[in-house]
Tab-separated table of C-alpha atoms and ligand atoms in Angstrom:
chain	number	residue	atom	x	y	z
A	832	MET	CA	12.581	-13.755	-8.250
A	833	ASP	CA	11.936	-13.794	-12.057
A	834	ALA	CA	8.102	-12.532	-12.225
A	835	SER	CA	6.756	-14.512	-15.356
A	836	THR	CA	7.594	-17.913	-13.568
A	837	PRO	CA	5.069	-20.738	-13.299
A	838	HIS	CA	5.053	-20.470	-9.440
A	839	CYS	CA	4.650	-18.850	-6.861
A	840	ILE	CA	7.854	-20.217	-4.415
A	841	ASP	CA	11.706	-19.800	-5.539
A	842	THR	CA	14.501	-22.184	-4.584
A	843	THR	CA	15.479	-19.994	-2.230
A	844	ALA	CA	12.021	-20.241	0.589
A	845	PRO	CA	12.431	-22.356	3.411
A	846	ALA	CA	11.512	-25.648	2.662
A	847	LEU	CA	9.048	-26.103	5.473
A	848	LEU	CA	6.126	-24.055	6.846
A	849	ILE	CA	4.577	-23.750	9.941
A	850	CYS	CA	0.830	-23.475	10.174
A	851	GLU	CA	0.421	-20.310	11.857
A	852	HIS	CA	-3.081	-21.696	13.518
A	853	CYS	CA	-2.199	-25.323	14.633
A	854	ASP	CA	1.465	-25.188	14.910
A	855	THR	CA	1.541	-28.069	12.535
A	856	VAL	CA	4.759	-28.240	10.617
A	857	HIS	CA	4.692	-28.869	6.673
A	858	ARG	CA	6.563	-30.017	3.492
A	859	ARG	CA	6.859	-26.956	1.061
A	860	HIS	CA	5.837	-27.846	-2.260
A	861	PRO	CA	6.114	-24.846	-5.405
A	862	LEU	CA	2.511	-23.287	-6.244
A	863	ALA	CA	0.988	-23.019	-9.162
A	864	ARG	CA	-1.085	-18.855	-10.850
A	865	GLY	CA	-4.406	-19.293	-8.774
A	866	GLU	CA	-3.390	-22.107	-5.941
A	867	VAL	CA	-3.427	-22.229	-2.236
A	868	ALA	CA	-2.011	-24.755	0.100
A	869	GLU	CA	-3.985	-25.666	3.085
A	870	CYS	CA	-3.215	-27.214	6.533
A	871	ALA	CA	-4.259	-31.255	6.618
A	872	ARG	CA	-4.804	-30.607	9.741
A	873	CYS	CA	-7.005	-27.384	10.366
A	874	GLY	CA	-7.501	-26.191	7.215
A	875	ALA	CA	-6.260	-22.481	7.595
A	876	VAL	CA	-4.649	-21.149	4.648
A	877	LEU	CA	-0.936	-20.941	4.449
A	878	GLU	CA	-0.211	-19.475	1.849
A	879	ARG	CA	-1.629	-18.934	-1.812
A	880	CYS	CA	-0.535	-18.433	-5.431
A	881	ARG	CA	-1.938	-14.469	-6.256
A	882	GLY	CA	0.751	-14.161	-9.267
A	883	MET	CA	0.362	-10.674	-8.204
A	884	PRO	CA	4.654	-9.123	-8.387
A	885	ALA	CA	4.772	-6.302	-5.928
A	886	LYS	CA	5.632	-3.899	-8.416
A	887	THR	CA	1.840	-4.264	-9.435
A	888	MET	CA	1.043	-3.778	-5.749
A	889	LEU	CA	3.148	-0.931	-4.870
A	890	ALA	CA	1.230	0.231	-8.195
A	891	LEU	CA	-2.456	-0.241	-6.260
A	892	VAL	CA	-0.668	1.171	-3.156
A	893	LEU	CA	-0.353	4.355	-5.051
A	894	THR	CA	-3.131	4.803	-7.188
A	895	ALA	CA	-5.118	3.512	-3.101
A	896	LEU	CA	-3.142	6.657	-1.722
A	897	VAL	CA	-5.073	9.104	-4.287
A	898	VAL	CA	-8.165	7.893	-4.036
A	899	PHE	CA	-7.802	8.516	-0.453
A	900	VAL	CA	-6.604	11.520	-0.271
A	901	GLN	CA	-9.627	12.725	-2.948
A	902	ALA	CA	-11.810	10.580	-0.123
A	903	THR	CA	-10.738	12.654	2.789
A	904	LEU	CA	-10.979	15.807	0.868
A	905	TRP	CA	-13.792	15.725	-1.127
A	906	PRO	CA	-16.931	16.631	0.279
A	907	ILE	CA	-19.169	13.253	0.884
A	908	VAL	CA	-22.589	14.560	0.907
A	909	THR	CA	-24.445	17.431	0.275
A	910	LEU	CA	-27.460	18.076	2.343
A	911	GLY	CA	-30.294	20.687	1.852
A	912	LEU	CA	-33.311	21.791	3.499
A	913	ASN	CA	-35.718	25.332	2.366
A	914	GLY	CA	-33.196	25.934	-0.483
A	915	GLN	CA	-30.200	26.079	1.998
A	916	TYR	CA	-27.102	23.357	0.814
A	917	VAL	CA	-24.698	21.945	3.390
A	918	ASP	CA	-21.658	20.099	1.876
A	919	ALA	CA	-19.588	17.835	4.189
A	920	THR	CA	-16.652	16.381	3.958
A	921	LEU	CA	-15.068	13.144	6.798
A	922	TRP	CA	-13.237	16.116	8.507
A	923	ASP	CA	-16.973	17.788	9.179
A	924	MET	CA	-18.721	15.057	9.922
A	925	ILE	CA	-15.293	14.288	12.346
A	926	HIS	CA	-15.878	17.696	13.712
A	927	MET	CA	-19.518	17.293	14.424
A	928	MET	CA	-20.210	14.742	16.244
A	929	TRP	CA	-17.371	15.864	18.546
A	930	VAL	CA	-18.933	19.347	18.917
A	931	ASP	CA	-22.126	17.223	19.892
A	932	HIS	CA	-20.769	15.715	23.250
A	933	SER	CA	-20.082	11.955	20.545
A	934	GLN	CA	-15.938	12.312	21.416
A	935	VAL	CA	-16.229	7.856	22.394
A	936	VAL	CA	-17.785	7.582	18.373
A	937	ALA	CA	-15.482	10.623	16.921
A	938	VAL	CA	-11.873	9.332	17.854
A	939	LEU	CA	-13.749	6.094	16.253
A	940	ALA	CA	-14.663	7.369	12.889
A	941	ALA	CA	-11.024	9.497	12.963
A	942	GLY	CA	-9.007	6.344	13.667
A	943	THR	CA	-10.624	3.716	11.091
A	944	LEU	CA	-11.461	5.775	8.499
A	945	PHE	CA	-8.069	7.695	9.021
A	946	VAL	CA	-4.985	7.061	10.984
A	947	PHE	CA	-5.326	3.368	10.241
A	948	PRO	CA	-6.177	3.063	6.615
A	949	LEU	CA	-3.061	5.797	5.950
A	950	GLY	CA	-0.920	3.841	8.609
A	951	LYS	CA	-1.282	0.760	6.534
A	952	ILE	CA	-1.449	2.144	3.452
A	953	LEU	CA	1.445	4.037	3.789
A	954	ILE	CA	3.319	0.821	5.444
A	955	LEU	CA	2.568	-1.303	2.416
A	956	GLY	CA	4.083	1.354	0.635
A	957	TRP	CA	7.349	1.942	1.993
A	958	LEU	CA	7.558	-2.178	2.165
A	959	LEU	CA	6.309	-2.877	-1.051
A	960	MET	CA	8.948	0.145	-2.856
A	961	TYR	CA	11.719	-1.923	-1.640
A	962	ALA	CA	10.327	-5.815	-2.422
A	963	ARG	CA	9.558	-5.030	-6.541
A	964	ASN	CA	13.638	-5.366	-5.632
A	965	GLY	CA	13.597	-7.658	-3.078
A	966	ARG	CA	15.067	-5.782	-0.386
A	967	ARG	CA	13.816	-5.681	2.931
A	968	ALA	CA	12.829	-2.529	4.089
A	969	PRO	CA	14.279	-0.973	7.280
A	970	GLY	CA	11.717	-1.552	10.101
A	971	PHE	CA	10.287	-4.330	8.091
A	972	ARG	CA	9.954	-6.888	10.351
A	973	GLN	CA	7.929	-4.195	12.469
A	974	LEU	CA	6.394	-2.813	10.469
A	975	MET	CA	5.223	-6.497	9.163
A	976	VAL	CA	3.236	-6.590	12.733
A	977	ALA	CA	1.740	-3.805	13.130
A	978	LEU	CA	0.568	-4.285	9.454
A	979	HIS	CA	-0.769	-7.333	10.954
A	980	HIS	CA	-2.675	-5.586	13.535
A	981	LEU	CA	-3.757	-2.971	11.822
A	982	GLY	CA	-5.867	-5.140	9.071
A	983	PRO	CA	-8.723	-5.484	11.690
A	984	TRP	CA	-9.234	-1.863	12.150
A	985	THR	CA	-9.038	-0.539	9.024
A	986	MET	CA	-12.781	0.057	8.396
A	987	SER	CA	-13.665	1.991	5.072
A	988	GLU	CA	-16.064	-0.357	3.837
A	989	VAL	CA	-18.595	-0.682	6.547
A	990	PHE	CA	-18.206	3.579	5.911
A	991	VAL	CA	-19.427	3.192	2.737
A	992	LEU	CA	-22.210	0.950	3.399
A	993	GLY	CA	-22.997	2.977	6.048
A	994	ALA	CA	-23.724	6.719	4.889
A	995	LEU	CA	-25.078	4.697	2.112
A	996	VAL	CA	-28.053	3.430	4.170
A	997	SER	CA	-27.409	7.426	5.845
A	998	ILE	CA	-28.260	8.789	2.498
A	999	VAL	CA	-31.189	6.908	1.438
A	1000	LYS	CA	-33.104	6.896	5.065
A	1001	ALA	CA	-31.533	10.996	5.049
A	1002	HIS	CA	-33.936	11.355	1.629
A	1003	LEU	CA	-37.166	11.316	3.398
A	1004	TYR	CA	-36.130	14.749	4.917
A	1005	PHE	CA	-33.334	16.893	2.911
A	1006	ASP	CA	-32.283	17.005	-0.272
A	1007	VAL	CA	-29.387	14.208	-0.813
A	1008	LEU	CA	-26.680	14.635	-3.326
A	1009	PRO	CA	-23.928	12.076	-3.322
A	1010	ASP	CA	-20.249	14.384	-3.982
A	1011	PRO	CA	-17.309	13.027	-5.281
A	1012	GLY	CA	-15.982	12.225	-2.050
A	1013	ILE	CA	-18.648	8.944	-1.705
A	1014	TYR	CA	-17.636	7.311	-4.860
A	1015	ALA	CA	-13.795	7.915	-3.533
A	1016	TYR	CA	-14.510	6.326	-0.654
A	1017	GLY	CA	-16.256	3.400	-3.554
A	1018	ALA	CA	-12.823	2.869	-4.899
A	1019	LEU	CA	-11.993	2.229	-2.454
A	1020	MET	CA	-13.146	0.201	-0.824
A	1021	LEU	CA	-12.456	-1.787	-4.174
A	1022	LEU	CA	-9.131	-1.355	-3.769
A	1023	ILE	CA	-9.261	-2.786	-0.353
A	1024	THR	CA	-11.226	-5.149	-1.173
A	1025	VAL	CA	-8.498	-6.768	-3.579
A	1026	PHE	CA	-6.043	-6.104	-1.075
A	1027	ALA	CA	-7.612	-8.446	1.209
A	1028	GLY	CA	-7.176	-11.679	-1.245
A	1029	ILE	CA	-3.464	-10.769	-1.100
A	1030	ASP	CA	-1.343	-12.599	1.092
A	1031	LEU	CA	1.609	-10.308	2.793
A	1032	THR	CA	3.613	-12.905	4.015
A	1033	ARG	CA	4.985	-13.679	0.954
A	1034	LEU	CA	7.063	-10.646	1.115
A	1035	TRP	CA	9.065	-13.111	3.745
A	1036	ASP	CA	10.072	-15.424	1.063
A	1037	GLU	CA	10.514	-12.407	-1.807
A	1038	THR	CA	12.594	-10.308	0.234
A	1039	ARG	CA	16.479	-10.860	1.817
A	1040	ASP	CA	17.804	-8.427	4.579
A	1041	GLU	CA	20.793	-7.549	2.927
A	1042	HIS	CA	22.619	-6.881	6.882
A	1043	ALA	CA	22.098	-11.214	6.727
A	1044	GLU	CA	25.108	-13.213	5.887
A	1045	GLU	CA	24.205	-14.557	2.115
A	1046	LEU	CA	23.775	-17.690	2.048
A	1047	PRO	CA	26.011	-20.333	0.105
B	2011	ZN	ZN1	-3.336	-25.763	10.929
């Protein structure tokens, strides 16, 4: 499909659409850029046309990966008391929680701030690498389902807000200096917000399984 076409839906897309929420079947209409199709019965979004080609999304995912690595490796804050300064990365904080008998919180933090976001970025990168050529990556079906389930477990935006509140509060007792890691998390939060608005289900329509029989 030509990325410059004004419509999102190519002619080979299925003619019918089923609402994920109420199972109503709709006839598919081509959407113009920026248009959203909603279910006539329950109002759920059926599909949207953001006009962002897979190539652009892949570039965004790679940017997110670079920013994510920086956010994880760089110190987030430096705390100072009586002239002594200590900086802490995400892993220092998780380690501190673990030895401080807050193992459950440590595991939750490691999952929602590291394992799940990294999983999401890597899966998206893998899928888009193939999707930019209109192909389905190996494991496409399972990975699309995994992405759907990973969605609610990536909470970098909650973390950034929490960290900002903590920095303001800790300022009463310590010298608190924000470090590059917190800015990287801020940038990651913006990228995640951009991604939240993209309808990934259209990858089903925009890619073709190479092993499946070609339609005439
Ligand atoms: Zn519906």
